[in-house]
PDB file of C-alpha atoms in Angstrom:
ATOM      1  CA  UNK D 208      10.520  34.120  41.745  1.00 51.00           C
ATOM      2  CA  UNK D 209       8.717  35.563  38.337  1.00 53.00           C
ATOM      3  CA  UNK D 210      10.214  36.992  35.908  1.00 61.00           C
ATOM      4  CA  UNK D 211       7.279  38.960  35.018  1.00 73.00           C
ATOM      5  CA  UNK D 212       5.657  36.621  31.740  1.00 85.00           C
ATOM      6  CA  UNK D 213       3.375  35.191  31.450  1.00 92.00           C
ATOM      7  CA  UNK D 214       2.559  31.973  30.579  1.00 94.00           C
ATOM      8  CA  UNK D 215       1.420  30.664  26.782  1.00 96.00           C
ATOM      9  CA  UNK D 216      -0.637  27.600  25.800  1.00 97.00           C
ATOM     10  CA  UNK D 217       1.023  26.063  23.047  1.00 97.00           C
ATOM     11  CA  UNK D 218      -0.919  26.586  19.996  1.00 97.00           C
ATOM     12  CA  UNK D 219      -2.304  24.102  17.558  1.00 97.00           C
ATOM     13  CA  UNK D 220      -2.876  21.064  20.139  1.00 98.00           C
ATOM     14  CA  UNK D 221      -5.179  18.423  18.682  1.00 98.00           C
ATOM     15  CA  UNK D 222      -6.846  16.227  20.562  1.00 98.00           C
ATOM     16  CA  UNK D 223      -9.261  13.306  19.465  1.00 98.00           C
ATOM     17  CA  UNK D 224     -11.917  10.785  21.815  1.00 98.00           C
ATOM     18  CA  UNK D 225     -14.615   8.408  20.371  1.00 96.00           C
ATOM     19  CA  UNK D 226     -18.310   9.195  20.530  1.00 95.00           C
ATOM     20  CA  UNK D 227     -18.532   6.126  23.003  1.00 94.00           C
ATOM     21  CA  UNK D 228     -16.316   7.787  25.500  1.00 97.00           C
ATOM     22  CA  UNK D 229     -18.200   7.344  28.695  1.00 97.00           C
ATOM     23  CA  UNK D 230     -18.667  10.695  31.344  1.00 98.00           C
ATOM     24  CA  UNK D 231     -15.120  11.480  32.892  1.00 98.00           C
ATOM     25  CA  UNK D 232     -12.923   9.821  30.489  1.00 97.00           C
ATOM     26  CA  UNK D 233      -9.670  11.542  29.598  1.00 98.00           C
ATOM     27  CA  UNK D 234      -9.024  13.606  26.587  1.00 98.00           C
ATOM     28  CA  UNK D 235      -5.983  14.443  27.104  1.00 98.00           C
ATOM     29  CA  UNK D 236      -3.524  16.760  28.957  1.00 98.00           C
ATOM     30  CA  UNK D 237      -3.028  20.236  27.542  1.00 98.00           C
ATOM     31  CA  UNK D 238       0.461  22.159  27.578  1.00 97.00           C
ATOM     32  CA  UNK D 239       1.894  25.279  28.004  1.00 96.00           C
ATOM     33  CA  UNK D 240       5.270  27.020  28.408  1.00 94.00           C
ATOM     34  CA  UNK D 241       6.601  29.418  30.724  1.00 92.00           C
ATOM     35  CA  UNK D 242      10.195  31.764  30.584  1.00 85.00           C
ATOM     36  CA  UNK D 243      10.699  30.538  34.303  1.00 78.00           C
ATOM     37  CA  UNK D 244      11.665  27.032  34.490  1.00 70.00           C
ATOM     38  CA  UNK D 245      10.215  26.859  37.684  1.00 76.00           C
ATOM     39  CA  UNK D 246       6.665  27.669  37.028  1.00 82.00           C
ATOM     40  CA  UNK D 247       3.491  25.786  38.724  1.00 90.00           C
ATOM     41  CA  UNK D 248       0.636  26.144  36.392  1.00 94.00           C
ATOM     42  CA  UNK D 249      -2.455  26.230  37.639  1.00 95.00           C
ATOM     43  CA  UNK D 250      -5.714  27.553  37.423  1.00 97.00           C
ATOM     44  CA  UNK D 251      -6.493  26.118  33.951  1.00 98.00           C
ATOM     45  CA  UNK D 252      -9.934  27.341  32.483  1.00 98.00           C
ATOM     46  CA  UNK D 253     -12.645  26.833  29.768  1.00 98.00           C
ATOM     47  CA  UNK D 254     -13.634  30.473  28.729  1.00 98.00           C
ATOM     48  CA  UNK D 255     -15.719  29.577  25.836  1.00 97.00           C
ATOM     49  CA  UNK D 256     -15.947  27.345  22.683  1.00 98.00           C
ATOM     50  CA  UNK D 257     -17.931  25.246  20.844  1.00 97.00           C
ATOM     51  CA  UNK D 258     -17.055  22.317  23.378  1.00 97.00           C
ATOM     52  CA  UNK D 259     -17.118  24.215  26.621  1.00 98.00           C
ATOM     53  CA  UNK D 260     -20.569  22.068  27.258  1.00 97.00           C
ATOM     54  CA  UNK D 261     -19.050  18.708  26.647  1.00 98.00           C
ATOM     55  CA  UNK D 262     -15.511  19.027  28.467  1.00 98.00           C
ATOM     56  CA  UNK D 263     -14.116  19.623  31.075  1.00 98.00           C
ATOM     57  CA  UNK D 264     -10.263  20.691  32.757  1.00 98.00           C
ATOM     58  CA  UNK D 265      -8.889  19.875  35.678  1.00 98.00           C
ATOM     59  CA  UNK D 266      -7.828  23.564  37.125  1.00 97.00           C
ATOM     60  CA  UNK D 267      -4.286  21.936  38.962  1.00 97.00           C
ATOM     61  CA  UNK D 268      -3.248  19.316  36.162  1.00 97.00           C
ATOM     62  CA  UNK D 269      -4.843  20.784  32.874  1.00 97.00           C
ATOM     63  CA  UNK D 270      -6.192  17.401  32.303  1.00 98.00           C
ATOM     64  CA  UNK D 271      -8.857  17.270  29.458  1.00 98.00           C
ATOM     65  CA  UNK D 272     -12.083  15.244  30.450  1.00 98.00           C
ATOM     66  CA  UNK D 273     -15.592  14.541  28.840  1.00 98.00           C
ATOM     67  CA  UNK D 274     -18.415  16.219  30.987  1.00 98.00           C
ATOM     68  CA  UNK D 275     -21.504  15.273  29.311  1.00 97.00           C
ATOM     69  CA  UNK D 276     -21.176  12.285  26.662  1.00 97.00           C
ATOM     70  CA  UNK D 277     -24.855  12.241  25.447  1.00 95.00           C
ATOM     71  CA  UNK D 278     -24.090  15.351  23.335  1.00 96.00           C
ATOM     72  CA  UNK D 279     -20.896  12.977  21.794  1.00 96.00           C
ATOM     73  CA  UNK D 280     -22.277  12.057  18.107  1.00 94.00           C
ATOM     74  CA  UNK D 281     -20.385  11.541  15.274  1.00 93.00           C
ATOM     75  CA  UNK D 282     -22.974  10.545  13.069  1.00 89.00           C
ATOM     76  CA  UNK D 283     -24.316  14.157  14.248  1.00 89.00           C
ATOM     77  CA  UNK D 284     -23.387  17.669  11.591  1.00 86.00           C
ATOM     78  CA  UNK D 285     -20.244  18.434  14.224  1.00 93.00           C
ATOM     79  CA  UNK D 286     -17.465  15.701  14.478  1.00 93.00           C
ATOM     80  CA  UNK D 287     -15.181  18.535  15.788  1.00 97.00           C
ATOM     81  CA  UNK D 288     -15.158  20.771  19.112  1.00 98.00           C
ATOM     82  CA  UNK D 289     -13.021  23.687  19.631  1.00 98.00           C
ATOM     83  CA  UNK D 290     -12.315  24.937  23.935  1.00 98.00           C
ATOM     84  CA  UNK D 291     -10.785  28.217  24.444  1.00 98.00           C
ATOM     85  CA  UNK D 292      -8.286  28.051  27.193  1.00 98.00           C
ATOM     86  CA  UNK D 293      -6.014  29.962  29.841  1.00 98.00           C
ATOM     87  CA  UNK D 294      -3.880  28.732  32.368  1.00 98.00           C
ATOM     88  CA  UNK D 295      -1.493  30.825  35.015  1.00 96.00           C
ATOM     89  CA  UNK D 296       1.522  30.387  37.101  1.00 93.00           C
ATOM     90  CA  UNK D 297       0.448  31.440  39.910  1.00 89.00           C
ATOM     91  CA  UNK D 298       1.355  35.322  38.878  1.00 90.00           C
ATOM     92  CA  UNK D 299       0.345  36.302  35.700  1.00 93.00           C
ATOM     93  CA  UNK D 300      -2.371  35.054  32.863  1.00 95.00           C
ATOM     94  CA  UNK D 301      -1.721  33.367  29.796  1.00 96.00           C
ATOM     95  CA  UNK D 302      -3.425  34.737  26.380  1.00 97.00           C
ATOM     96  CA  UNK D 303      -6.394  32.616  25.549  1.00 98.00           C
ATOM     97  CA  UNK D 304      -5.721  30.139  23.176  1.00 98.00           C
ATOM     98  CA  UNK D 305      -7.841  27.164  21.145  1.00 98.00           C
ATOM     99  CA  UNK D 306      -7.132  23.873  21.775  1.00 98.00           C
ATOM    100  CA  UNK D 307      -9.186  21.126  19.570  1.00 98.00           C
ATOM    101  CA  UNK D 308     -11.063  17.806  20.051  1.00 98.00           C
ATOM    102  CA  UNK D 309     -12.053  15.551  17.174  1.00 98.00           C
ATOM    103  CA  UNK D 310     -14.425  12.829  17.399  1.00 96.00           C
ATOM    104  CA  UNK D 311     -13.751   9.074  16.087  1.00 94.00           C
ATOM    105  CA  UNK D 312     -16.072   6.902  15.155  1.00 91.00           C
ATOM    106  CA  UNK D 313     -17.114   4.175  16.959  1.00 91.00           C
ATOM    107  CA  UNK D 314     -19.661   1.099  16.008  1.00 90.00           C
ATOM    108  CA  UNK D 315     -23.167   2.234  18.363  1.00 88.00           C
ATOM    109  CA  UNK D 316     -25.940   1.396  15.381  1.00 91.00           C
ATOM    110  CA  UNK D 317     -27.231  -1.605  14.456  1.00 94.00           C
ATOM    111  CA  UNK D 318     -27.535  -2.179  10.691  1.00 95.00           C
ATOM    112  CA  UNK D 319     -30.469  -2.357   8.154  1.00 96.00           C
ATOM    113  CA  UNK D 320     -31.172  -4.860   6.412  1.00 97.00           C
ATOM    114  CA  UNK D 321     -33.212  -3.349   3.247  1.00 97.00           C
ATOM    115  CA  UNK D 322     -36.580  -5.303   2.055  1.00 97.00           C
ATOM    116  CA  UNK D 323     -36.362  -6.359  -1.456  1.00 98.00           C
ATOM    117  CA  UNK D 324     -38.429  -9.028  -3.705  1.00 98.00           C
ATOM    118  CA  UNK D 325     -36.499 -11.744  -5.606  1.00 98.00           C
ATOM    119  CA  UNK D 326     -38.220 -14.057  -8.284  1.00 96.00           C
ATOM    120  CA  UNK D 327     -37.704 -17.982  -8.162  1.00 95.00           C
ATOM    121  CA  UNK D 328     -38.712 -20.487 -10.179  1.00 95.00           C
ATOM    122  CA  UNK D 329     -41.095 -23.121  -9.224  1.00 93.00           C
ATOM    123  CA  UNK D 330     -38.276 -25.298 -11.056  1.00 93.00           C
ATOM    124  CA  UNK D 331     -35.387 -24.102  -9.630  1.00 93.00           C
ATOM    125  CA  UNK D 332     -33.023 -26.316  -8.346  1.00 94.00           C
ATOM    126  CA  UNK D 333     -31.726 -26.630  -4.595  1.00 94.00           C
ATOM    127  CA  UNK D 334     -28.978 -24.627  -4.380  1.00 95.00           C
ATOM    128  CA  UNK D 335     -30.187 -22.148  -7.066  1.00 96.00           C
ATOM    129  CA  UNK D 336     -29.329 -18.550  -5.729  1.00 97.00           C
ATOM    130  CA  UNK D 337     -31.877 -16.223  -6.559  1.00 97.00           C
ATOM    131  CA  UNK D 338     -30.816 -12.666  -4.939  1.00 97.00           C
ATOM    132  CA  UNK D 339     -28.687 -10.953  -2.338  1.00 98.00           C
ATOM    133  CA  UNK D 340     -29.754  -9.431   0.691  1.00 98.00           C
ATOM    134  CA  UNK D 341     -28.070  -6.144   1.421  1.00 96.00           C
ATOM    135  CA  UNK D 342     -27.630  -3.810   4.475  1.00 96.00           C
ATOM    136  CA  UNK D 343     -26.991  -0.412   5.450  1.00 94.00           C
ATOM    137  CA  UNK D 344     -25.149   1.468   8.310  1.00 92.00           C
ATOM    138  CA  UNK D 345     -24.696   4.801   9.193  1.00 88.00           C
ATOM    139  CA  UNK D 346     -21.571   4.023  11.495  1.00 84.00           C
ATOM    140  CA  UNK D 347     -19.995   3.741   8.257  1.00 66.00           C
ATOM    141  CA  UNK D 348     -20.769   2.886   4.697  1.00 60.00           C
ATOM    142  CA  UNK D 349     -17.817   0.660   3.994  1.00 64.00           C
ATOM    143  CA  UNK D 350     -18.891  -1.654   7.169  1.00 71.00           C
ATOM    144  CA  UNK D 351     -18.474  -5.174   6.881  1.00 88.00           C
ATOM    145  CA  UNK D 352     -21.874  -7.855   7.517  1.00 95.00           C
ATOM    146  CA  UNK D 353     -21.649 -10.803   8.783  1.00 96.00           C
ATOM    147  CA  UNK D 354     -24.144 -13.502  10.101  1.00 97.00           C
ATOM    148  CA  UNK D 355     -26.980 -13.086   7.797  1.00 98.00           C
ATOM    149  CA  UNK D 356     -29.799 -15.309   8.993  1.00 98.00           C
ATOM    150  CA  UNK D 357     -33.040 -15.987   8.319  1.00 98.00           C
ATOM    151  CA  UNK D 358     -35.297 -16.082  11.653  1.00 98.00           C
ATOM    152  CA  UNK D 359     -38.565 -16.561  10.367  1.00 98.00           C
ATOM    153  CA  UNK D 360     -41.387 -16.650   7.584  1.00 97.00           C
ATOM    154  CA  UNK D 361     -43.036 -18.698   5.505  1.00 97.00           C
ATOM    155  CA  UNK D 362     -39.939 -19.385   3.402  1.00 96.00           C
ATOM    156  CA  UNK D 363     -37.667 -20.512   6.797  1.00 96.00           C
ATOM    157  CA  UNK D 364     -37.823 -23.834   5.743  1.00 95.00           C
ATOM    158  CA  UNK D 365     -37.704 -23.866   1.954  1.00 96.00           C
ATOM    159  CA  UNK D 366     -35.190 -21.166   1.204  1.00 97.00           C
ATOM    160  CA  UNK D 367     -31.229 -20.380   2.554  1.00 97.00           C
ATOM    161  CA  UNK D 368     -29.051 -17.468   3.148  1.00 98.00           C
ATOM    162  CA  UNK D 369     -25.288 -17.897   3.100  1.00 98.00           C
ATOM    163  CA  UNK D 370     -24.192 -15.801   6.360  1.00 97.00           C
ATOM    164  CA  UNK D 371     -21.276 -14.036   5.288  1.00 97.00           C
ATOM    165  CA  UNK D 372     -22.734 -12.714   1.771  1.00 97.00           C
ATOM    166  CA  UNK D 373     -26.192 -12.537   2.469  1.00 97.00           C
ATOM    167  CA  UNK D 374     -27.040 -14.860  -1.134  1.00 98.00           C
ATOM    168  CA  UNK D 375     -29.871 -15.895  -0.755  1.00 98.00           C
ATOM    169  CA  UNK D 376     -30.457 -19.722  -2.162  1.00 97.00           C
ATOM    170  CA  UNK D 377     -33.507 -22.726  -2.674  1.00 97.00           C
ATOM    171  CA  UNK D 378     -33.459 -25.183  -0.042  1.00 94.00           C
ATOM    172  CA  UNK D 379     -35.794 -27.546  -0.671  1.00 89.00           C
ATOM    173  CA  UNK D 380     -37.364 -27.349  -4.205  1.00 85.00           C
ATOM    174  CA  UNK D 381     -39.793 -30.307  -3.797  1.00 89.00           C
ATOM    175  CA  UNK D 382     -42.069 -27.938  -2.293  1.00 89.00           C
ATOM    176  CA  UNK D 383     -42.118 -25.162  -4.517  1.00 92.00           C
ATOM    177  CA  UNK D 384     -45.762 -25.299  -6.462  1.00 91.00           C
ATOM    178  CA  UNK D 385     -46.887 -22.322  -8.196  1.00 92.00           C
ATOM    179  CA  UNK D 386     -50.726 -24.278  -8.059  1.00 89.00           C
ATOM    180  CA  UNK D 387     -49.671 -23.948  -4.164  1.00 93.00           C
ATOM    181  CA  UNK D 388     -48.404 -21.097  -3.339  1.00 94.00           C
ATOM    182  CA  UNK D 389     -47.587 -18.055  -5.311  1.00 95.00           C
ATOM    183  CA  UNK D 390     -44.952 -16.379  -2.658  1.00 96.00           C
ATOM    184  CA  UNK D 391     -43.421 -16.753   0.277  1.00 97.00           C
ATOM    185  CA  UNK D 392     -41.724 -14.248   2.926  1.00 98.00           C
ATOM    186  CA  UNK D 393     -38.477 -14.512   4.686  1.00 98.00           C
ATOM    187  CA  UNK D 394     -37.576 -12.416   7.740  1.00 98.00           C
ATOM    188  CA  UNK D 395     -33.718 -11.449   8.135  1.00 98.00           C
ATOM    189  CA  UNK D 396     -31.548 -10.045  10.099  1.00 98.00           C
ATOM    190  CA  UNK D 397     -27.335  -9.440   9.867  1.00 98.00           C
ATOM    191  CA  UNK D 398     -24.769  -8.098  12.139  1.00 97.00           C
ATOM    192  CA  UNK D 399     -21.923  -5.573  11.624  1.00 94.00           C
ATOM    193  CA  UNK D 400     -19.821  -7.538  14.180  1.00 92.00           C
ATOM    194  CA  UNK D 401     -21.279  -5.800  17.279  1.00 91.00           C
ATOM    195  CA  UNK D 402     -24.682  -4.573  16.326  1.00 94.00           C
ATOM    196  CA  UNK D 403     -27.260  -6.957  14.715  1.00 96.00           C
ATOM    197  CA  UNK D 404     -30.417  -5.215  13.295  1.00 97.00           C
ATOM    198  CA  UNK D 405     -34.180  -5.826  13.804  1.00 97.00           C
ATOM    199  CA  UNK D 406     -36.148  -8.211  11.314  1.00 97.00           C
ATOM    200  CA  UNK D 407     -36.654  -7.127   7.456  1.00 98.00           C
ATOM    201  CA  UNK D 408     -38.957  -9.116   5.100  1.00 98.00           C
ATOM    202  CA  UNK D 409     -37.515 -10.406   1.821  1.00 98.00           C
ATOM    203  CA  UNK D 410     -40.375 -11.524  -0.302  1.00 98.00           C
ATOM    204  CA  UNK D 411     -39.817 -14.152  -2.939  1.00 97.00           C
ATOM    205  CA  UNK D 412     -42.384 -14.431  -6.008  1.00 97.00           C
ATOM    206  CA  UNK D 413     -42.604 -17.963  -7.412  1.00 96.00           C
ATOM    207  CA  UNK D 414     -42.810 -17.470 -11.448  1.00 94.00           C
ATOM    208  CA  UNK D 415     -44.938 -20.566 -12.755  1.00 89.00           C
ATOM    209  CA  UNK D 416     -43.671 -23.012 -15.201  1.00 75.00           C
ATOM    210  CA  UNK D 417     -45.044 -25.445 -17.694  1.00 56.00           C
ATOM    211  CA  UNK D 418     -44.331 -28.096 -15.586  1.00 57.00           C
ATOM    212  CA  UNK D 419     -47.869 -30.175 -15.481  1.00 53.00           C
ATOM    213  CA  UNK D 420     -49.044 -32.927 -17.429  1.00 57.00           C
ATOM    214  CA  UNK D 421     -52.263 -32.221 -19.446  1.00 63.00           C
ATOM    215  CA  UNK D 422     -54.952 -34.323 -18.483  1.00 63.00           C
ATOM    216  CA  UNK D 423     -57.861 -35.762 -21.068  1.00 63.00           C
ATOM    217  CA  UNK D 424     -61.398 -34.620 -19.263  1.00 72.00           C
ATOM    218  CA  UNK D 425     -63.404 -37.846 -18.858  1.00 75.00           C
ATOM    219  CA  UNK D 426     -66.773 -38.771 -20.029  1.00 72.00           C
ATOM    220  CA  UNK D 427     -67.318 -36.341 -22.835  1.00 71.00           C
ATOM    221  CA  UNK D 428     -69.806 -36.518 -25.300  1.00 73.00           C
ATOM    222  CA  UNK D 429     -70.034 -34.994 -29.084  1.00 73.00           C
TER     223      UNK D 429
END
């Protein structure tokens, strides 16, 4: 029997899934209340809302599930979704009422590594650090890198980078000769513990130094 309410959604449910939830993944089951302890609901709906794309319900269980994940972005303008809902029980119709889904971030980019130009000595000791590489990510600013490496360039051999700070060091300082070479390149890369990023080239400048013995010119005549 029905005692002739209807049923309500209870307001103010929040619900929350990561951008990386995959197609048919639960959200979440919804609620609602009813003056007859007995009542079945069924027959829950979507009837609108900024989500109504991106989710769906299960019409017997009021089960919350993603429908289209590509449109999932937290890095997009919207990190929140709002679905209007009713529900019955099996007699009457429940108000509509909002229910909402947040998104959480999850770690889908790779990093950045940012080109830069440090300055080294022809002089400089090995060991010598002459700059920091640095990185961005738009998962999240506060993201930790890890694994910096140098992969290739005409530096590979001469220069180091320390992989959990990205310092950047001299190797092998026999070889640095301003009369030789005037720069060198370095391509690098660094992961944020899931993603690693493309190549970036780090150039490094050799500065020259009074290093060279003068040498008297032979076979002149006054």
């Amino acid at each position: 029997s029905n005692c002739g309410q209807a049923p309500a959604i209870v307001p103010g449910q929040v619900f929350s899934v990561s951008e990386n939830a995959p197609d048919n993944s639960s959200v979440g089951n919804v609620l609602a209340t009813d003056p007859d302890t007995d009542a079945e609901f069924q027959n829950w709906k979507i009837n609108g809302g900024s989500g109504a794309d991106i989710f769906a319900i299960d019409a017997s269980t009021g089960e919350l599930t993603v429908k289209d994940s590509s449109l999932l972005d937290f890095e997009s303008s919207t990190r929140s979704y709002d679905l209007i809902l009713t529900v019955t029980d099996g007699y009457f119709k429940s108000a509509p009422n909002t229910v909402t889904i947040t998104l959480t971030n999850a770690n889908d980019i790779a990093p950045i590594v940012s080109p830069a130009t440090f300055i080294a000595s022809e002089n400089a000791p090995a060991g010598q650090v002459i700059g920091t590489a640095s990185a961005t990510d738009a998962d999240d600013s506060t993201q930790s890198f890890q694994d910096w490496r140098i992969t290739s360039g005409t530096g590979a051999s001469l220069f180091a980078v320390n992989d959990s700070t990205g310092e950047i060091s001299v190797l092998d300082s026999a070889v640095l000769d301003f009369e030789t070479t005037t720069s060198y390149t370095l391509n690098v890369t660094v992961s944020d513990g899931i993603n690693t990023s493309g190549e970036t080239t780090i150039t490094i400048n050799i500065t020259n130094e009074n290093d060279n013995t003068p040498v008297v010119t032979e076979g002149q005549s006054f």
